[in-house]
Amino acid sequence: MTEITYVLKVEDIHKSYSGTEVLRGVSFNVSKGETKVFIGPSGTGKSTLLRCVNQLTIPDKGRVWLNGEEVVHSHNKINVYRQKMGMVFQNFYLFDHLTALGNVEISLIKVKKMNKRDAKEKAMEELRQVGMEQKAHLYPAELSGGQAQRVSIARALAMDPEVMLFDEPTSALDPELTGEVLDVMKNLAQSGMTMLVVTHEMGFASSVANEILFMEDGKILESGSPEKIFYHPEFERTRKFLSKMTELYGDLSQKNG
Amino acid sequence: MDSIQFIQEHLLPALMEGGAMTVKLILLSVPFGLITGIIIAVGRVYGNKPISALCRLYVLFFKGCPLLLLLFMLYFGLPPLGISFSPLVASVLGFVLCNGAYSSEYIRGAIQSIKTGQITAAEALGMTRFQGVVHIILPQAFRRALPGVGNEIIYLIKYSSLAYMITCIELTGAGKIVAARFFRFTETFIAIGIIYLILVSIATKVLSIVEKKLYYPGMGPTSFK
């Protein structure tokens, strides 16, 4: 097995917050173009895990490799790695003082050092990809949640990342707005983007994921194809969680994301 | 000599000269005071422990020191130690140190009112902490700090009269000299008061234009209708 075939390798991540162990040894590998979906009850460390991957949270123990190079939290290098790992947050975190266009442009200008004209052109192209070019001159406060999240996806994509990390991208949205965000993500997965997604959208997980990882208590309890996890889960705990989700959100086989 | 003649021949020329000095003091002090305020505020919030402590000490020291005493120290107290400034430089330095300390508190409050998600998002995009602060946090914080910082600028216009105490002849000082020479205090002080009022009005107007210019949707209710 050669390591280089994996875009991302995550090994034995541990993280504690004031004595409570949130992550207790998580490892997984991600191949190019793969979509991995993390599911599981709240508070099991899924979001913390994503933040440990791009070191927004520094793990207590464990290592991460991107394209065979170890991601270390050394001052200058970490910013280069983060450019290659786009992140989308539950609460969008759009820059409030900038328009949709400004949000996408700013990292191109300040981080990639593109000139203003090229940056604008690229930013508009990214906004077009998520269907937001008409709203380019609106401020975050003037956008709906779904629109804001699409802009934040465009902002992350503008950096041409190798991996996209989605941290519950639809959890803050009204049910009728989740569809437009999931559609964008689905297209992205189909276009070959490598993605890690933390979500409670089981329909999306079953139709888009190459692999589903069920996390509980800071560990990956089991993982496998959607087929395996949804219909033949190994653990009683997984089955229970999924049936609860089905109860809440309806039969996932009826939903295609 | 009647009042009209006194005003035309003596008071106005003196006040013009003194007023020019006041404006010079203000225009030199405001930008440096602002820069100092921003640096101290950022240092306090984002600096490591020693830097943050140093910035806190700075604020404590210059808020605790009467401005007049500070000016006396800069102008009369330092030359024996081998450091001497012209009256103008000593005055501006004193105003900048003082204004920076007060402004930094408004800016710090504004920085701390900005949700952490903003800097998190900046860092996730590959910005350094410094870039995030400069390009994302400060533009938002500055806008929020503006009403308070503007107040400090208005104060500065008025306490610039203290420069007179260290022989920097500005508006109040120039007026006082003329008034004493001709024994015409009433006209003189009314005239000086009017000029301060005009200066403050101009500053208020400029500040409100800047405030309007920096407004972005989502900042909450506006005060300019």
JSON list of N, CA, C and O in Angstrom, two decimals, chain A residues 47 57 74 89 118 129 150 152 158 171 228 235:
[
{"chain": "A", "resi": 47, "resn": "SER", "atom": "N", "xyz": [-17.44, 17.48, 14.67]},
{"chain": "A", "resi": 47, "resn": "SER", "atom": "CA", "xyz": [-16.96, 18.81, 14.26]},
{"chain": "A", "resi": 47, "resn": "SER", "atom": "C", "xyz": [-15.53, 19.04, 14.72]},
{"chain": "A", "resi": 47, "resn": "SER", "atom": "O", "xyz": [-14.72, 19.60, 13.98]},
{"chain": "A", "resi": 57, "resn": "THR", "atom": "N", "xyz": [-8.32, 23.50, 15.29]},
{"chain": "A", "resi": 57, "resn": "THR", "atom": "CA", "xyz": [-8.14, 22.99, 16.64]},
{"chain": "A", "resi": 57, "resn": "THR", "atom": "C", "xyz": [-6.90, 22.11, 16.58]},
{"chain": "A", "resi": 57, "resn": "THR", "atom": "O", "xyz": [-6.78, 21.26, 15.69]},
{"chain": "A", "resi": 74, "resn": "SER", "atom": "N", "xyz": [3.09, 24.51, 12.24]},
{"chain": "A", "resi": 74, "resn": "SER", "atom": "CA", "xyz": [4.17, 25.50, 12.33]},
{"chain": "A", "resi": 74, "resn": "SER", "atom": "C", "xyz": [3.65, 26.76, 11.67]},
{"chain": "A", "resi": 74, "resn": "SER", "atom": "O", "xyz": [2.83, 26.70, 10.76]},
{"chain": "A", "resi": 89, "resn": "PHE", "atom": "N", "xyz": [-18.72, 26.16, 7.26]},
{"chain": "A", "resi": 89, "resn": "PHE", "atom": "CA", "xyz": [-19.16, 26.09, 8.66]},
{"chain": "A", "resi": 89, "resn": "PHE", "atom": "C", "xyz": [-20.68, 26.07, 8.77]},
{"chain": "A", "resi": 89, "resn": "PHE", "atom": "O", "xyz": [-21.38, 26.58, 7.90]},
{"chain": "A", "resi": 118, "resn": "ASP", "atom": "N", "xyz": [-8.25, 39.96, -11.82]},
{"chain": "A", "resi": 118, "resn": "ASP", "atom": "CA", "xyz": [-8.30, 38.50, -11.90]},
{"chain": "A", "resi": 118, "resn": "ASP", "atom": "C", "xyz": [-9.11, 37.92, -10.75]},
{"chain": "A", "resi": 118, "resn": "ASP", "atom": "O", "xyz": [-9.87, 36.97, -10.93]},
{"chain": "A", "resi": 129, "resn": "GLN", "atom": "N", "xyz": [-20.95, 29.33, -10.16]},
{"chain": "A", "resi": 129, "resn": "GLN", "atom": "CA", "xyz": [-21.02, 27.88, -9.91]},
{"chain": "A", "resi": 129, "resn": "GLN", "atom": "C", "xyz": [-22.07, 27.52, -8.88]},
{"chain": "A", "resi": 129, "resn": "GLN", "atom": "O", "xyz": [-22.65, 26.44, -8.93]},
{"chain": "A", "resi": 150, "resn": "ARG", "atom": "N", "xyz": [-24.24, 29.09, 0.31]},
{"chain": "A", "resi": 150, "resn": "ARG", "atom": "CA", "xyz": [-23.70, 28.88, -1.04]},
{"chain": "A", "resi": 150, "resn": "ARG", "atom": "C", "xyz": [-22.51, 29.82, -1.29]},
{"chain": "A", "resi": 150, "resn": "ARG", "atom": "O", "xyz": [-21.52, 29.43, -1.91]},
{"chain": "A", "resi": 152, "resn": "SER", "atom": "N", "xyz": [-20.53, 30.91, 0.99]},
{"chain": "A", "resi": 152, "resn": "SER", "atom": "CA", "xyz": [-19.37, 30.43, 1.76]},
{"chain": "A", "resi": 152, "resn": "SER", "atom": "C", "xyz": [-18.73, 29.22, 1.08]},
{"chain": "A", "resi": 152, "resn": "SER", "atom": "O", "xyz": [-17.51, 29.03, 1.18]},
{"chain": "A", "resi": 158, "resn": "ALA", "atom": "N", "xyz": [-12.93, 28.94, -4.15]},
{"chain": "A", "resi": 158, "resn": "ALA", "atom": "CA", "xyz": [-12.10, 29.90, -4.88]},
{"chain": "A", "resi": 158, "resn": "ALA", "atom": "C", "xyz": [-10.61, 29.65, -4.64]},
{"chain": "A", "resi": 158, "resn": "ALA", "atom": "O", "xyz": [-9.78, 29.99, -5.47]},
{"chain": "A", "resi": 171, "resn": "SER", "atom": "N", "xyz": [-27.23, 22.55, 9.03]},
{"chain": "A", "resi": 171, "resn": "SER", "atom": "CA", "xyz": [-27.90, 22.45, 10.33]},
{"chain": "A", "resi": 171, "resn": "SER", "atom": "C", "xyz": [-28.52, 23.76, 10.80]},
{"chain": "A", "resi": 171, "resn": "SER", "atom": "O", "xyz": [-29.41, 23.76, 11.64]},
{"chain": "A", "resi": 228, "resn": "LYS", "atom": "N", "xyz": [-24.30, -0.65, 3.48]},
{"chain": "A", "resi": 228, "resn": "LYS", "atom": "CA", "xyz": [-23.96, -1.43, 4.67]},
{"chain": "A", "resi": 228, "resn": "LYS", "atom": "C", "xyz": [-24.45, -0.72, 5.95]},
{"chain": "A", "resi": 228, "resn": "LYS", "atom": "O", "xyz": [-25.09, -1.34, 6.80]},
{"chain": "A", "resi": 235, "resn": "PHE", "atom": "N", "xyz": [-23.48, -2.74, 14.41]},
{"chain": "A", "resi": 235, "resn": "PHE", "atom": "CA", "xyz": [-23.74, -2.50, 15.82]},
{"chain": "A", "resi": 235, "resn": "PHE", "atom": "C", "xyz": [-25.18, -2.07, 16.08]},
{"chain": "A", "resi": 235, "resn": "PHE", "atom": "O", "xyz": [-25.76, -1.33, 15.28]}
]
